Amino acid sequence: MGSPNAGETDPKTDSIDDTRHESGYDTDSNTDCDRDDLPLPLPAPGLSQFEEGEKVLAKHKDCFYEAKILTVEYQVNKWKYFVHYIGWNKSWDEWKGVECLLKHTEENIEKQKELGVKQGVKSAMAWKVSKMKPRSPNVARGRKRKQDSVDTEKNVVSSDNLLNFHIPPALRKQLIDDCEFVTQLHKLVQLPRSPNVDDIFKKYIDSKTKKHGRVTDSVEEVLKGLRCYFNKALPVMLLYNNERKQYEETVSVDVSPSAVYGAEHLLRLFVKLPELLVHVNMTEETLKELQDNFVDILRFLRKNQSVFFVSTYKAVEEMKKED
């Protein structure tokens, strides 16, 4: 993700992205030189490996996401691609080099899984890309649309009317208290949290291993997806306005939100999941499996509520004195 709604987007960010898109230039690149003023002609570019409107796998940090190429430009002697991550706000649109893109094929998806990419191949809120198909109203028509519509999975259903899991009453009260502390009393969770989200997921795996002797691949996949999605969603929709400065001061490029924030913000993600999964189509079997995993993780949070959640929120001035 004034008003306490966690999930506002910054119109300034959107306007900047729009300007970058329309100009066709990467703001990180040196554009002081006018190509028309160069003394020598530029060499003819080779053919681009990707085209406008093509669906690809785009790498952002440690994750591969389903994306759509909006613009193709030849910049500074190399091809650059302006991509939109399917299911994400356009503020995440960005320029990518060819080294960050893969053809959207089952072979590439499986290859990334086999290579053990740190966060796996993800679509927007889809941990099993081969089974979950994000919907986009702007998919190009014609041959590509026909190819995209081919689905070997049967009984693929929209998740918007079927995802149905309940947050336990004790955790609902936790959410209410959390909102009041931050938006009314102007107090925050002191960071970094211990245990953080990464720690909580590790403890969850340990508890499942102790109980069943092992953890299934699907559980590990869901946890990896949750972690990846938490890291991307937190600055966009999981923060209240008066928490943003704290986020900017605490989280850097080399520090993941899941290593800083804890159960309080993780619980906020679960509130958003049904809304976010509206963008995904999946099989009934996958939907039920995902839903059961969510319920079990929430049960684990409830069981360890006194350990995972803070009992005291602090004013910014109070935290500064302690530092």
GROMACS .gro file of C-alpha atoms in nm:
model
  323
    1MET     CA    1   0.000   0.000   0.000
    2GLY     CA    2  -0.455   1.237   0.692
    3SER     CA    3  -0.654   0.912   0.633
    4PRO     CA    4  -0.526   0.606   0.819
    5ASN     CA    5  -0.580   0.381   0.516
    6ALA     CA    6  -0.269   0.172   0.455
    7GLY     CA    7  -0.240   0.143   0.079
    8GLU     CA    8  -0.225   0.497  -0.060
    9THR     CA    9  -0.012   0.556  -0.365
   10ASP     CA   10   0.194   0.868  -0.415
   11PRO     CA   11   0.066   1.069  -0.713
   12LYS     CA   12   0.410   1.224  -0.743
   13THR     CA   13   0.560   0.880  -0.795
   14ASP     CA   14   0.301   0.796  -1.059
   15SER     CA   15   0.367   1.120  -1.244
   16ILE     CA   16   0.741   1.056  -1.239
   17ASP     CA   17   0.689   0.708  -1.377
   18ASP     CA   18   0.461   0.844  -1.647
   19THR     CA   19   0.725   1.099  -1.745
   20ARG     CA   20   0.994   0.831  -1.760
   21HIS     CA   21   0.771   0.612  -1.970
   22GLU     CA   22   0.679   0.883  -2.215
   23SER     CA   23   1.035   1.006  -2.253
   24GLY     CA   24   1.167   0.656  -2.311
   25TYR     CA   25   1.481   0.719  -2.109
   26ASP     CA   26   1.614   0.561  -1.793
   27THR     CA   27   1.655   0.830  -1.526
   28ASP     CA   28   1.963   0.647  -1.401
   29SER     CA   29   2.136   0.682  -1.739
   30ASN     CA   30   2.352   0.975  -1.850
   31THR     CA   31   2.142   1.160  -2.106
   32ASP     CA   32   2.347   1.484  -2.123
   33CYS     CA   33   2.462   1.404  -2.478
   34ASP     CA   34   2.225   1.465  -2.764
   35ARG     CA   35   2.257   1.178  -3.008
   36ASP     CA   36   2.216   1.416  -3.302
   37ASP     CA   37   2.530   1.604  -3.189
   38LEU     CA   38   2.756   1.298  -3.188
   39PRO     CA   39   3.044   1.330  -3.440
   40LEU     CA   40   3.015   0.968  -3.554
   41PRO     CA   41   2.702   0.775  -3.654
   42LEU     CA   42   2.576   0.524  -3.403
   43PRO     CA   43   2.619   0.160  -3.503
   44ALA     CA   44   2.302  -0.009  -3.620
   45PRO     CA   45   2.147  -0.203  -3.330
   46GLY     CA   46   2.099  -0.577  -3.349
   47LEU     CA   47   1.751  -0.718  -3.333
   48SER     CA   48   1.579  -0.688  -2.997
   49GLN     CA   49   1.517  -1.018  -2.819
   50PHE     CA   50   1.182  -0.893  -2.691
   51GLU     CA   51   0.898  -0.684  -2.834
   52GLU     CA   52   0.635  -0.442  -2.706
   53GLY     CA   53   0.334  -0.617  -2.554
   54GLU     CA   54   0.529  -0.936  -2.486
   55LYS     CA   55   0.477  -1.119  -2.158
   56VAL     CA   56   0.808  -1.195  -1.984
   57LEU     CA   57   0.967  -1.292  -1.654
   58ALA     CA   58   1.138  -0.980  -1.516
   59LYS     CA   59   1.389  -0.987  -1.234
   60HIS     CA   60   1.349  -0.738  -0.949
   61LYS     CA   61   1.603  -0.787  -0.671
   62ASP     CA   62   1.587  -1.158  -0.586
   63CYS     CA   63   1.250  -1.234  -0.745
   64PHE     CA   64   1.125  -1.305  -1.095
   65TYR     CA   65   0.781  -1.158  -1.166
   66GLU     CA   66   0.540  -1.191  -1.454
   67ALA     CA   67   0.557  -0.865  -1.646
   68LYS     CA   68   0.451  -0.703  -1.971
   69ILE     CA   69   0.684  -0.498  -2.190
   70LEU     CA   70   0.530  -0.156  -2.253
   71THR     CA   71   0.812   0.013  -2.444
   72VAL     CA   72   1.125  -0.103  -2.626
   73GLU     CA   73   1.406   0.150  -2.682
   74TYR     CA   74   1.765   0.134  -2.802
   75GLN     CA   75   1.954   0.342  -2.545
   76VAL     CA   76   2.328   0.400  -2.507
   77ASN     CA   77   2.420   0.115  -2.741
   78LYS     CA   78   2.191  -0.141  -2.581
   79TRP     CA   79   1.827  -0.242  -2.578
   80LYS     CA   80   1.620  -0.129  -2.277
   81TYR     CA   81   1.268  -0.240  -2.188
   82PHE     CA   82   1.008  -0.051  -1.986
   83VAL     CA   83   0.810  -0.320  -1.804
   84HIS     CA   84   0.488  -0.331  -1.604
   85TYR     CA   85   0.466  -0.599  -1.334
   86ILE     CA   86   0.131  -0.768  -1.383
   87GLY     CA   87  -0.098  -0.711  -1.086
   88TRP     CA   88   0.117  -0.433  -0.937
   89ASN     CA   89   0.060  -0.058  -0.922
   90LYS     CA   90   0.215   0.127  -1.216
   91SER     CA   91   0.449   0.305  -0.973
   92TRP     CA   92   0.658  -0.015  -0.988
   93ASP     CA   93   0.702   0.012  -1.367
   94GLU     CA   94   1.069   0.041  -1.455
   95TRP     CA   95   1.334   0.011  -1.724
   96LYS     CA   96   1.518  -0.321  -1.749
   97GLY     CA   97   1.812  -0.447  -1.952
   98VAL     CA   98   1.798  -0.769  -2.148
   99GLU     CA   99   1.998  -0.942  -1.875
  100CYS     CA  100   1.703  -0.902  -1.636
  101LEU     CA  101   1.442  -1.058  -1.864
  102LEU     CA  102   1.349  -1.413  -1.956
  103LYS     CA  103   1.105  -1.545  -2.211
  104HIS     CA  104   0.777  -1.644  -2.043
  105THR     CA  105   0.792  -2.018  -2.100
  106GLU     CA  106   0.727  -2.320  -1.882
  107GLU     CA  107   1.088  -2.422  -1.945
  108ASN     CA  108   1.223  -2.097  -1.799
  109ILE     CA  109   0.987  -2.117  -1.504
  110GLU     CA  110   1.101  -2.469  -1.423
  111LYS     CA  111   1.464  -2.377  -1.484
  112GLN     CA  112   1.446  -2.100  -1.224
  113LYS     CA  113   1.294  -2.340  -0.974
  114GLU     CA  114   1.571  -2.593  -1.038
  115LEU     CA  115   1.842  -2.330  -1.000
  116GLY     CA  116   1.696  -2.243  -0.663
  117VAL     CA  117   1.658  -1.872  -0.717
  118LYS     CA  118   1.644  -1.716  -0.371
  119GLN     CA  119   1.278  -1.618  -0.394
  120GLY     CA  120   1.163  -1.836  -0.682
  121VAL     CA  121   0.958  -1.740  -0.984
  122LYS     CA  122   0.652  -1.543  -0.879
  123SER     CA  123   0.368  -1.371  -1.052
  124ALA     CA  124   0.181  -1.105  -0.859
  125MET     CA  125   0.056  -1.312  -0.568
  126ALA     CA  126   0.107  -1.644  -0.748
  127TRP     CA  127   0.353  -1.891  -0.603
  128LYS     CA  128   0.273  -2.163  -0.854
  129VAL     CA  129   0.300  -1.977  -1.181
  130SER     CA  130   0.202  -2.281  -1.385
  131LYS     CA  131  -0.129  -2.300  -1.201
  132MET     CA  132  -0.208  -1.936  -1.124
  133LYS     CA  133  -0.288  -1.708  -1.416
  134PRO     CA  134  -0.301  -1.332  -1.338
  135ARG     CA  135  -0.561  -1.148  -1.542
  136SER     CA  136  -0.482  -0.829  -1.729
  137PRO     CA  137  -0.736  -0.621  -1.922
  138ASN     CA  138  -0.462  -0.491  -2.153
  139VAL     CA  139  -0.332  -0.820  -2.291
  140ALA     CA  140  -0.260  -0.778  -2.662
  141ARG     CA  141  -0.507  -0.943  -2.893
  142GLY     CA  142  -0.425  -1.170  -3.185
  143ARG     CA  143  -0.180  -1.458  -3.193
  144LYS     CA  144  -0.030  -1.381  -2.852
  145ARG     CA  145  -0.374  -1.355  -2.690
  146LYS     CA  146  -0.462  -1.692  -2.841
  147GLN     CA  147  -0.144  -1.846  -2.704
  148ASP     CA  148  -0.200  -1.695  -2.361
  149SER     CA  149  -0.550  -1.838  -2.349
  150VAL     CA  150  -0.424  -2.193  -2.387
  151ASP     CA  151  -0.438  -2.348  -2.041
  152THR     CA  152  -0.370  -2.711  -1.975
  153GLU     CA  153  -0.512  -2.680  -1.625
  154LYS     CA  154  -0.876  -2.770  -1.581
  155ASN     CA  155  -1.127  -2.615  -1.343
  156VAL     CA  156  -0.944  -2.283  -1.333
  157VAL     CA  157  -1.157  -2.043  -1.134
  158SER     CA  158  -1.144  -1.680  -1.032
  159SER     CA  159  -1.035  -1.637  -0.673
  160ASP     CA  160  -1.239  -1.326  -0.597
  161ASN     CA  161  -1.549  -1.515  -0.486
  162LEU     CA  162  -1.382  -1.825  -0.348
  163LEU     CA  163  -1.096  -1.719  -0.120
  164ASN     CA  164  -1.246  -1.734   0.225
  165PHE     CA  165  -1.039  -1.752   0.540
  166HIS     CA  166  -1.118  -1.591   0.872
  167ILE     CA  167  -0.873  -1.410   1.095
  168PRO     CA  168  -0.914  -1.541   1.455
  169PRO     CA  169  -1.097  -1.298   1.689
  170ALA     CA  170  -0.788  -1.246   1.905
  171LEU     CA  171  -0.588  -1.141   1.600
  172ARG     CA  172  -0.869  -0.916   1.479
  173LYS     CA  173  -0.851  -0.736   1.813
  174GLN     CA  174  -0.475  -0.715   1.764
  175LEU     CA  175  -0.535  -0.539   1.432
  176ILE     CA  176  -0.777  -0.291   1.590
  177ASP     CA  177  -0.535  -0.211   1.871
  178ASP     CA  178  -0.254  -0.178   1.617
  179CYS     CA  179  -0.454   0.074   1.414
  180GLU     CA  180  -0.546   0.279   1.723
  181PHE     CA  181  -0.190   0.292   1.853
  182VAL     CA  182  -0.052   0.415   1.520
  183THR     CA  183  -0.327   0.642   1.388
  184GLN     CA  184  -0.482   0.782   1.707
  185LEU     CA  185  -0.211   0.767   1.973
  186HIS     CA  186   0.067   0.830   1.718
  187LYS     CA  187   0.283   0.552   1.856
  188LEU     CA  188   0.485   0.307   1.650
  189VAL     CA  189   0.631  -0.040   1.671
  190GLN     CA  190   0.996  -0.006   1.761
  191LEU     CA  191   1.225  -0.139   1.489
  192PRO     CA  192   1.396  -0.368   1.421
  193ARG     CA  193   1.155  -0.630   1.553
  194SER     CA  194   1.255  -0.953   1.717
  195PRO     CA  195   1.133  -1.195   1.609
  196ASN     CA  196   1.106  -1.049   1.261
  197VAL     CA  197   0.906  -1.198   0.974
  198ASP     CA  198   1.198  -1.414   0.863
  199ASP     CA  199   1.232  -1.550   1.217
  200ILE     CA  200   0.859  -1.623   1.239
  201PHE     CA  201   0.863  -1.822   0.915
  202LYS     CA  202   1.164  -2.019   1.035
  203LYS     CA  203   0.987  -2.097   1.363
  204TYR     CA  204   0.683  -2.206   1.166
  205ILE     CA  205   0.893  -2.447   0.959
  206ASP     CA  206   1.056  -2.579   1.276
  207SER     CA  207   0.717  -2.641   1.435
  208LYS     CA  208   0.589  -2.826   1.129
  209THR     CA  209   0.906  -3.034   1.111
  210LYS     CA  210   0.882  -3.124   1.479
  211LYS     CA  211   0.519  -3.228   1.440
  212HIS     CA  212   0.531  -3.409   1.106
  213GLY     CA  213   0.899  -3.491   1.063
  214ARG     CA  214   0.923  -3.283   0.745
  215VAL     CA  215   0.787  -2.980   0.564
  216THR     CA  216   0.619  -3.023   0.226
  217ASP     CA  217   0.744  -2.840  -0.080
  218SER     CA  218   0.414  -2.656  -0.108
  219VAL     CA  219   0.451  -2.510   0.243
  220GLU     CA  220   0.803  -2.390   0.168
  221GLU     CA  221   0.680  -2.241  -0.159
  222VAL     CA  222   0.399  -2.052   0.013
  223LEU     CA  223   0.636  -1.914   0.278
  224LYS     CA  224   0.884  -1.799   0.014
  225GLY     CA  225   0.602  -1.634  -0.175
  226LEU     CA  226   0.468  -1.466   0.137
  227ARG     CA  227   0.811  -1.333   0.225
  228CYS     CA  228   0.868  -1.201  -0.126
  229TYR     CA  229   0.524  -1.046  -0.140
  230PHE     CA  230   0.560  -0.895   0.209
  231ASN     CA  231   0.883  -0.723   0.105
  232LYS     CA  232   0.721  -0.575  -0.204
  233ALA     CA  233   0.382  -0.491  -0.057
  234LEU     CA  234   0.491  -0.335   0.273
  235PRO     CA  235   0.590   0.012   0.144
  236VAL     CA  236   0.294   0.017  -0.096
  237MET     CA  237   0.000  -0.092   0.116
  238LEU     CA  238   0.100  -0.211   0.464
  239LEU     CA  239   0.209   0.117   0.620
  240TYR     CA  240   0.008   0.398   0.773
  241ASN     CA  241   0.113   0.748   0.670
  242ASN     CA  242   0.294   0.827   0.994
  243GLU     CA  243   0.501   0.507   0.963
  244ARG     CA  244   0.660   0.598   0.630
  245LYS     CA  245   0.940   0.812   0.771
  246GLN     CA  246   1.036   0.526   1.004
  247TYR     CA  247   1.042   0.292   0.704
  248GLU     CA  248   1.268   0.524   0.504
  249GLU     CA  249   1.508   0.554   0.797
  250THR     CA  250   1.520   0.181   0.867
  251VAL     CA  251   1.496  -0.009   0.540
  252SER     CA  252   1.766   0.024   0.274
  253VAL     CA  253   1.850  -0.151  -0.052
  254ASP     CA  254   2.054  -0.410   0.136
  255VAL     CA  255   1.795  -0.467   0.410
  256SER     CA  256   1.469  -0.651   0.343
  257PRO     CA  257   1.154  -0.542   0.529
  258SER     CA  258   1.105  -0.903   0.642
  259ALA     CA  259   1.432  -0.872   0.837
  260VAL     CA  260   1.313  -0.553   1.009
  261TYR     CA  261   0.937  -0.580   1.062
  262GLY     CA  262   0.751  -0.839   1.263
  263ALA     CA  263   0.414  -1.000   1.327
  264GLU     CA  264   0.225  -0.670   1.345
  265HIS     CA  265   0.284  -0.586   0.980
  266LEU     CA  266   0.270  -0.947   0.867
  267LEU     CA  267  -0.084  -0.967   1.003
  268ARG     CA  268  -0.177  -0.660   0.798
  269LEU     CA  269  -0.068  -0.851   0.487
  270PHE     CA  270  -0.319  -1.128   0.561
  271VAL     CA  271  -0.596  -0.867   0.568
  272LYS     CA  272  -0.497  -0.761   0.216
  273LEU     CA  273  -0.456  -1.109   0.067
  274PRO     CA  274  -0.819  -1.167  -0.045
  275GLU     CA  275  -0.822  -0.827  -0.214
  276LEU     CA  276  -0.488  -0.892  -0.388
  277LEU     CA  277  -0.582  -1.240  -0.503
  278VAL     CA  278  -0.866  -1.095  -0.709
  279HIS     CA  279  -0.601  -1.056  -0.982
  280VAL     CA  280  -0.530  -1.428  -0.992
  281ASN     CA  281  -0.702  -1.726  -1.150
  282MET     CA  282  -0.609  -2.068  -1.015
  283THR     CA  283  -0.735  -2.421  -0.993
  284GLU     CA  284  -0.974  -2.511  -0.714
  285GLU     CA  285  -0.712  -2.750  -0.578
  286THR     CA  286  -0.445  -2.479  -0.564
  287LEU     CA  287  -0.687  -2.229  -0.414
  288LYS     CA  288  -0.784  -2.468  -0.135
  289GLU     CA  289  -0.421  -2.556  -0.066
  290LEU     CA  290  -0.327  -2.187  -0.046
  291GLN     CA  291  -0.624  -2.109   0.174
  292ASP     CA  292  -0.544  -2.396   0.413
  293ASN     CA  293  -0.186  -2.274   0.442
  294PHE     CA  294  -0.302  -1.922   0.526
  295VAL     CA  295  -0.533  -2.054   0.796
  296ASP     CA  296  -0.258  -2.267   0.947
  297ILE     CA  297  -0.010  -1.979   0.956
  298LEU     CA  298  -0.271  -1.756   1.122
  299ARG     CA  299  -0.334  -2.030   1.377
  300PHE     CA  300   0.039  -2.039   1.445
  301LEU     CA  301   0.045  -1.660   1.495
  302ARG     CA  302  -0.248  -1.683   1.734
  303LYS     CA  303  -0.086  -1.965   1.933
  304ASN     CA  304   0.230  -1.756   1.977
  305GLN     CA  305   0.062  -1.417   1.999
  306SER     CA  306   0.222  -1.321   2.330
  307VAL     CA  307   0.568  -1.395   2.191
  308PHE     CA  308   0.538  -1.261   1.836
  309PHE     CA  309   0.350  -0.933   1.895
  310VAL     CA  310   0.469  -0.632   2.093
  311SER     CA  311   0.270  -0.531   2.397
  312THR     CA  312   0.389  -0.170   2.396
  313TYR     CA  313   0.402   0.082   2.113
  314LYS     CA  314   0.627   0.384   2.158
  315ALA     CA  315   0.622   0.749   2.057
  316VAL     CA  316   0.893   0.860   1.817
  317GLU     CA  317   1.044   1.092   2.081
  318GLU     CA  318   1.063   0.804   2.328
  319MET     CA  319   1.249   0.585   2.079
  320LYS     CA  320   1.495   0.865   2.000
  321LYS     CA  321   1.580   0.904   2.369
  322GLU     CA  322   1.657   0.532   2.393
  323ASP     CA  323   1.888   0.556   2.095
   0.00000   0.00000   0.00000
